mmCIF file of C-alpha atoms in Angstrom:
data_model
loop_
_atom_site.group_PDB
_atom_site.id
_atom_site.type_symbol
_atom_site.label_atom_id
_atom_site.label_comp_id
_atom_site.label_asym_id
_atom_site.label_seq_id
_atom_site.Cartn_x
_atom_site.Cartn_y
_atom_site.Cartn_z
ATOM 1 C CA UNK A 298 0.013 0.019 -0.005
ATOM 2 C CA UNK A 299 1.343 3.425 -0.956
ATOM 3 C CA UNK A 300 1.543 5.901 1.906
ATOM 4 C CA UNK A 301 2.419 9.604 2.242
ATOM 5 C CA UNK A 302 3.289 11.771 5.298
ATOM 6 C CA UNK A 303 2.251 15.408 5.748
ATOM 7 C CA UNK A 304 3.929 16.912 8.821
ATOM 8 C CA UNK A 305 5.301 20.441 9.139
ATOM 9 C CA UNK A 306 7.751 19.613 11.934
ATOM 10 C CA UNK A 307 10.944 18.205 10.395
ATOM 11 C CA UNK A 308 11.794 16.244 13.551
ATOM 12 C CA UNK A 309 8.268 14.772 13.941
ATOM 13 C CA UNK A 310 8.255 13.894 10.229
ATOM 14 C CA UNK A 311 11.583 12.063 10.592
ATOM 15 C CA UNK A 312 10.350 10.168 13.642
ATOM 16 C CA UNK A 313 7.181 9.100 11.868
ATOM 17 C CA UNK A 314 8.922 8.023 8.651
ATOM 18 C CA UNK A 315 11.436 6.028 10.694
ATOM 19 C CA UNK A 316 8.543 4.225 12.457
ATOM 20 C CA UNK A 317 6.869 3.550 9.095
ATOM 21 C CA UNK A 318 10.066 2.086 7.673
ATOM 22 C CA UNK A 319 9.553 -0.915 9.963
ATOM 23 C CA UNK A 320 6.313 -1.720 8.191
ATOM 24 C CA UNK A 321 7.158 -3.529 4.960
ATOM 25 C CA UNK A 322 3.495 -3.626 3.894
ATOM 26 C CA UNK A 323 3.686 0.136 3.357
ATOM 27 C CA UNK A 324 5.498 1.806 0.487
ATOM 28 C CA UNK A 325 6.278 5.378 1.639
ATOM 29 C CA UNK A 326 6.179 7.288 -1.646
ATOM 30 C CA UNK A 327 6.767 10.775 -0.246
ATOM 31 C CA UNK A 328 6.514 13.268 2.565
ATOM 32 C CA UNK A 329 6.208 17.030 2.917
ATOM 33 C CA UNK A 330 6.088 19.763 5.514
ATOM 34 C CA UNK A 331 4.247 22.260 3.266
ATOM 35 C CA UNK A 332 0.541 22.109 2.498
ATOM 36 C CA UNK A 333 0.651 23.260 -1.157
ATOM 37 C CA UNK A 334 3.493 20.886 -1.978
ATOM 38 C CA UNK A 335 1.643 18.038 -0.277
ATOM 39 C CA UNK A 336 -1.544 18.686 -2.264
ATOM 40 C CA UNK A 337 0.367 18.586 -5.605
ATOM 41 C CA UNK A 338 2.357 15.462 -4.703
ATOM 42 C CA UNK A 339 -0.558 13.506 -3.247
ATOM 43 C CA UNK A 340 -2.697 14.227 -6.333
ATOM 44 C CA UNK A 341 0.144 13.068 -8.554
ATOM 45 C CA UNK A 342 1.347 10.054 -6.536
ATOM 46 C CA UNK A 343 -2.166 8.826 -5.535
ATOM 47 C CA UNK A 344 -1.217 7.112 -2.256
ATOM 48 C CA UNK A 345 -3.944 4.974 -0.705
ATOM 49 C CA UNK A 346 -3.051 6.121 2.816
ATOM 50 C CA UNK A 347 -1.992 9.586 4.079
ATOM 51 C CA UNK A 348 -0.663 10.423 7.538
ATOM 52 C CA UNK A 349 -1.937 13.927 8.025
ATOM 53 C CA UNK A 350 -0.899 16.596 10.528
ATOM 54 C CA UNK A 351 -3.624 19.131 11.269
ATOM 55 C CA UNK A 352 -2.048 22.345 12.568
ATOM 56 C CA UNK A 353 0.292 23.667 9.871
ATOM 57 C CA UNK A 354 1.175 27.125 8.565
ATOM 58 C CA UNK A 355 -0.904 28.359 5.630
ATOM 59 C CA UNK A 356 -3.464 25.577 5.122
ATOM 60 C CA UNK A 357 -4.381 23.139 7.901
ATOM 61 C CA UNK A 358 -4.721 19.407 7.331
ATOM 62 C CA UNK A 359 -8.478 19.590 6.640
ATOM 63 C CA UNK A 360 -7.921 22.240 3.944
ATOM 64 C CA UNK A 361 -5.312 19.974 2.347
ATOM 65 C CA UNK A 362 -7.836 17.139 2.174
ATOM 66 C CA UNK A 363 -10.443 19.491 0.687
ATOM 67 C CA UNK A 364 -8.026 20.349 -2.110
ATOM 68 C CA UNK A 365 -7.438 16.730 -3.164
ATOM 69 C CA UNK A 366 -9.224 15.378 -6.188
ATOM 70 C CA UNK A 367 -9.763 11.906 -4.654
ATOM 71 C CA UNK A 368 -10.242 10.424 -1.164
ATOM 72 C CA UNK A 369 -7.360 8.466 0.292
ATOM 73 C CA UNK A 370 -7.647 6.799 3.695
ATOM 74 C CA UNK A 371 -6.412 9.136 6.432
ATOM 75 C CA UNK A 372 -4.589 8.628 9.732
ATOM 76 C CA UNK A 373 -4.466 11.967 11.507
ATOM 77 C CA UNK A 374 -1.320 12.707 13.462
ATOM 78 C CA UNK A 375 -1.540 15.736 15.776
ATOM 79 C CA UNK A 376 -0.621 17.116 19.165
ATOM 80 C CA UNK A 377 -4.188 18.232 19.799
ATOM 81 C CA UNK A 378 -7.239 16.142 20.748
ATOM 82 C CA UNK A 379 -9.655 18.989 19.948
ATOM 83 C CA UNK A 380 -10.133 17.981 16.265
ATOM 84 C CA UNK A 381 -10.984 14.313 16.868
ATOM 85 C CA UNK A 382 -14.747 14.681 16.196
ATOM 86 C CA UNK A 383 -14.225 16.793 13.070
ATOM 87 C CA UNK A 384 -11.661 14.327 11.754
ATOM 88 C CA UNK A 385 -14.321 11.649 11.269
ATOM 89 C CA UNK A 386 -15.988 13.793 8.620
ATOM 90 C CA UNK A 387 -13.199 12.423 6.429
ATOM 91 C CA UNK A 388 -12.118 8.901 5.389
ATOM 92 C CA UNK A 389 -10.450 8.512 8.780
ATOM 93 C CA UNK A 390 -8.799 5.238 9.879
ATOM 94 C CA UNK A 391 -7.476 6.577 13.192
ATOM 95 C CA UNK A 392 -6.505 9.686 15.139
ATOM 96 C CA UNK A 393 -3.019 9.532 16.709
ATOM 97 C CA UNK A 394 -1.780 11.971 19.348
ATOM 98 C CA UNK A 395 1.904 12.902 19.389
ATOM 99 C CA UNK A 396 4.288 11.568 20.495
ATOM 100 C CA UNK A 397 3.430 8.415 18.629
ATOM 101 C CA UNK A 398 4.637 5.096 19.949
ATOM 102 C CA UNK A 399 5.375 2.047 17.755
ATOM 103 C CA UNK A 400 2.606 0.167 19.601
ATOM 104 C CA UNK A 401 -0.032 2.874 18.920
ATOM 105 C CA UNK A 402 0.936 3.072 15.266
ATOM 106 C CA UNK A 403 0.640 -0.690 14.955
ATOM 107 C CA UNK A 404 -2.900 -0.561 16.332
ATOM 108 C CA UNK A 405 -3.853 2.022 13.722
ATOM 109 C CA UNK A 406 -2.414 -0.074 10.915
ATOM 110 C CA UNK A 407 -4.107 -3.195 12.279
ATOM 111 C CA UNK A 408 -7.411 -1.314 12.141
ATOM 112 C CA UNK A 409 -6.701 -0.461 8.492
ATOM 113 C CA UNK A 410 -5.968 -4.082 7.673
ATOM 114 C CA UNK A 411 -9.231 -5.261 9.243
ATOM 115 C CA UNK A 412 -11.346 -2.955 7.121
ATOM 116 C CA UNK A 413 -11.476 -5.035 3.884
ATOM 117 C CA UNK A 414 -12.838 -7.936 5.898
ATOM 118 C CA UNK A 415 -15.462 -5.752 7.507
ATOM 119 C CA UNK A 416 -16.459 -4.357 4.101
ATOM 120 C CA UNK A 417 -16.678 -7.866 2.667
ATOM 121 C CA UNK A 418 -18.939 -8.882 5.559
ATOM 122 C CA UNK A 419 -21.249 -5.980 4.828
ATOM 123 C CA UNK A 420 -21.346 -6.780 1.122
ATOM 124 C CA UNK A 421 -22.060 -10.472 1.806
ATOM 125 C CA UNK A 422 -25.544 -9.845 3.110
ATOM 126 C CA UNK A 423 -27.969 -12.119 1.237
ATOM 127 C CA UNK A 424 -29.908 -10.827 -1.708
ATOM 128 C CA UNK A 425 -33.468 -12.175 -1.648
ATOM 129 C CA UNK A 426 -34.598 -10.746 -4.970
ATOM 130 C CA UNK A 427 -34.991 -13.116 -7.918
ATOM 131 C CA UNK A 428 -33.885 -10.552 -10.470
ATOM 132 C CA UNK A 429 -30.600 -8.657 -9.978
ATOM 133 C CA UNK A 430 -31.055 -4.916 -9.499
ATOM 134 C CA UNK A 431 -28.774 -2.579 -11.432
ATOM 135 C CA UNK A 432 -27.393 -0.229 -8.736
ATOM 136 C CA UNK A 433 -25.292 1.653 -11.277
ATOM 137 C CA UNK A 434 -28.184 2.878 -13.469
ATOM 138 C CA UNK A 435 -28.307 6.618 -14.037
ATOM 139 C CA UNK A 436 -30.909 8.468 -12.047
ATOM 140 C CA UNK A 437 -33.114 11.281 -13.385
ATOM 141 C CA UNK A 438 -34.292 14.399 -11.571
ATOM 142 C CA UNK A 439 -37.809 12.974 -11.321
ATOM 143 C CA UNK A 440 -36.437 9.725 -9.789
ATOM 144 C CA UNK A 441 -37.314 8.987 -6.211
ATOM 145 C CA UNK A 442 -34.794 7.335 -3.880
ATOM 146 C CA UNK A 443 -35.383 5.309 -0.757
ATOM 147 C CA UNK A 444 -33.275 6.185 2.299
ATOM 148 C CA UNK A 445 -33.341 4.149 5.501
ATOM 149 C CA UNK A 446 -31.580 5.993 8.294
ATOM 150 C CA UNK A 447 -31.776 4.005 11.501
ATOM 151 C CA UNK A 448 -35.456 3.626 12.319
ATOM 152 C CA UNK A 449 -36.500 6.386 9.870
ATOM 153 C CA UNK A 450 -37.440 5.711 6.243
ATOM 154 C CA UNK A 451 -37.661 8.410 3.540
ATOM 155 C CA UNK A 452 -38.810 8.336 -0.076
ATOM 156 C CA UNK A 453 -37.221 11.435 -1.528
ATOM 157 C CA UNK A 454 -37.514 12.995 -4.980
ATOM 158 C CA UNK A 455 -34.014 13.492 -6.331
ATOM 159 C CA UNK A 456 -34.772 17.090 -7.394
ATOM 160 C CA UNK A 457 -35.545 17.960 -3.777
ATOM 161 C CA UNK A 458 -32.152 16.924 -2.488
ATOM 162 C CA UNK A 459 -30.100 20.042 -1.666
ATOM 163 C CA UNK A 460 -26.679 18.478 -1.303
ATOM 164 C CA UNK A 461 -24.684 15.357 -0.410
ATOM 165 C CA UNK A 462 -21.814 15.426 2.061
ATOM 166 C CA UNK A 463 -19.113 12.777 2.524
ATOM 167 C CA UNK A 464 -18.723 11.608 6.126
ATOM 168 C CA UNK A 465 -16.063 8.926 5.954
ATOM 169 C CA UNK A 466 -17.675 5.689 4.808
ATOM 170 C CA UNK A 467 -21.089 7.310 4.873
ATOM 171 C CA UNK A 468 -22.773 10.057 2.920
ATOM 172 C CA UNK A 469 -25.178 12.535 4.536
ATOM 173 C CA UNK A 470 -28.128 13.562 2.379
ATOM 174 C CA UNK A 471 -29.788 16.977 2.911
ATOM 175 C CA UNK A 472 -33.404 17.406 1.722
ATOM 176 C CA UNK A 473 -36.208 19.779 2.769
ATOM 177 C CA UNK A 474 -35.294 20.579 6.398
ATOM 178 C CA UNK A 475 -34.058 17.018 7.034
ATOM 179 C CA UNK A 476 -30.848 15.046 6.743
ATOM 180 C CA UNK A 477 -30.162 11.315 6.696
ATOM 181 C CA UNK A 478 -27.123 9.019 6.452
ATOM 182 C CA UNK A 479 -26.592 6.539 3.595
ATOM 183 C CA UNK A 480 -24.003 3.822 3.880
ATOM 184 C CA UNK A 481 -22.422 4.508 0.475
ATOM 185 C CA UNK A 482 -19.328 6.451 -0.570
ATOM 186 C CA UNK A 483 -19.903 9.848 -2.113
ATOM 187 C CA UNK A 484 -18.029 8.811 -5.277
ATOM 188 C CA UNK A 485 -20.446 5.902 -5.808
ATOM 189 C CA UNK A 486 -23.450 8.163 -5.399
ATOM 190 C CA UNK A 487 -21.936 10.678 -7.838
ATOM 191 C CA UNK A 488 -21.801 8.044 -10.590
ATOM 192 C CA UNK A 489 -25.613 7.787 -10.610
ATOM 193 C CA UNK A 490 -26.500 11.506 -10.474
ATOM 194 C CA UNK A 491 -27.361 13.716 -13.451
ATOM 195 C CA UNK A 492 -24.131 15.650 -13.764
ATOM 196 C CA UNK A 493 -25.590 18.874 -15.165
ATOM 197 C CA UNK A 494 -27.700 19.284 -12.010
ATOM 198 C CA UNK A 495 -25.588 17.757 -9.285
ATOM 199 C CA UNK A 496 -22.145 19.333 -9.186
ATOM 200 C CA UNK A 497 -19.045 17.940 -7.349
ATOM 201 C CA UNK A 498 -17.903 21.056 -5.516
ATOM 202 C CA UNK A 499 -15.098 19.382 -3.640
ATOM 203 C CA UNK A 500 -14.005 15.970 -2.384
ATOM 204 C CA UNK A 501 -16.572 16.359 0.425
ATOM 205 C CA UNK A 502 -19.605 17.948 -1.243
ATOM 206 C CA UNK A 503 -21.980 17.447 -4.153
ATOM 207 C CA UNK A 504 -24.458 20.303 -4.600
ATOM 208 C CA UNK A 505 -27.774 20.525 -6.469
ATOM 209 C CA UNK A 506 -27.228 23.619 -8.660
ATOM 210 C CA UNK A 507 -30.968 24.333 -8.613
ATOM 211 C CA UNK A 508 -30.531 25.393 -4.943
ATOM 212 C CA UNK A 509 -27.626 27.807 -5.645
ATOM 213 C CA UNK A 510 -28.551 31.481 -5.296
ATOM 214 C CA UNK A 511 -25.129 33.167 -5.486
ATOM 215 C CA UNK A 512 -21.569 32.428 -6.638
ATOM 216 C CA UNK A 513 -18.597 34.470 -5.434
ATOM 217 C CA UNK A 514 -14.826 34.224 -6.002
ATOM 218 C CA UNK A 515 -13.034 32.294 -3.276
ATOM 219 C CA UNK A 516 -9.389 31.650 -2.322
ATOM 220 C CA UNK A 517 -6.885 30.085 -4.715
ATOM 221 C CA UNK A 518 -9.175 30.493 -7.790
ATOM 222 C CA UNK A 519 -12.161 28.669 -6.349
ATOM 223 C CA UNK A 520 -15.679 29.844 -5.715
ATOM 224 C CA UNK A 521 -18.097 30.073 -2.795
ATOM 225 C CA UNK A 522 -21.673 28.937 -3.398
ATOM 226 C CA UNK A 523 -24.598 30.282 -1.364
ATOM 227 C CA UNK A 524 -27.621 27.998 -1.228
ATOM 228 C CA UNK A 525 -31.292 28.873 -0.749
ATOM 229 C CA UNK A 526 -31.126 27.728 2.877
ATOM 230 C CA UNK A 527 -28.225 30.076 3.564
ATOM 231 C CA UNK A 528 -25.493 27.465 3.610
ATOM 232 C CA UNK A 529 -22.172 28.325 1.972
ATOM 233 C CA UNK A 530 -20.187 25.619 0.132
ATOM 234 C CA UNK A 531 -16.664 26.118 -1.141
ATOM 235 C CA UNK A 532 -15.745 24.999 -4.667
ATOM 236 C CA UNK A 533 -12.128 23.904 -4.907
ATOM 237 C CA UNK A 534 -9.954 25.347 -7.679
ATOM 238 C CA UNK A 535 -9.775 21.952 -9.385
ATOM 239 C CA UNK A 536 -13.566 21.844 -9.714
ATOM 240 C CA UNK A 537 -14.074 25.545 -10.550
ATOM 241 C CA UNK A 538 -13.395 24.990 -14.266
ATOM 242 C CA UNK A 539 -16.113 22.364 -14.466
ATOM 243 C CA UNK A 540 -18.581 24.746 -12.736
ATOM 244 C CA UNK A 541 -17.923 27.418 -15.363
ATOM 245 C CA UNK A 542 -18.420 24.843 -18.140
ATOM 246 C CA UNK A 543 -21.821 23.788 -16.762
ATOM 247 C CA UNK A 544 -23.127 27.292 -16.158
ATOM 248 C CA UNK A 545 -21.681 29.190 -19.145
ATOM 249 C CA UNK A 546 -23.235 29.603 -22.597
#
């Protein structure tokens, strides 16, 4: 598995890369102490796993993840416990507090190794239908989708969905004044959506453009969208060109 380290402290970065060198199952393809450099290298090298510091000069670790054009697995490495809850809005394997011991790192990697088995168990649930259902078929705006969130069930018209938000292995769906979780990755949901209506604003958000009321320039060549409900969603620079293509004559 290809791995990458983002850590602004040279000493901490060296300590972590030395620990990782003991794990032959990992191929450390790079490391960086600067956010912009890390974004460029991660997008080019496409590691499956990123060890991410949070507090860094310029962009923090969450902003680095927002700027990526895909979703690697993340092990956060930080001196602060304050961000633990927010970290699980991303594809988080574990949250390690510095200084990191070899034993604690091993537990995080063990957790990563167990995940394929857990996923296989979830996908092995029996299918009682006689005819296979095509779960990759393209949806239309008039399509209705069934969402079961815990004990709540919703039948929602696709056109009424305001946005989708990635929350690790789940996706949160916002519609009317409600929200519900779906156990499906945002990238899989994106494949079925009409792409001229539902726009991938960043690695974390897909927005229904029918609910956008205002577009303003944002940092680094991106945009900020304002929705009818007052929410503001950032469009990363990488996705800004696509937004202009969709909305321009």
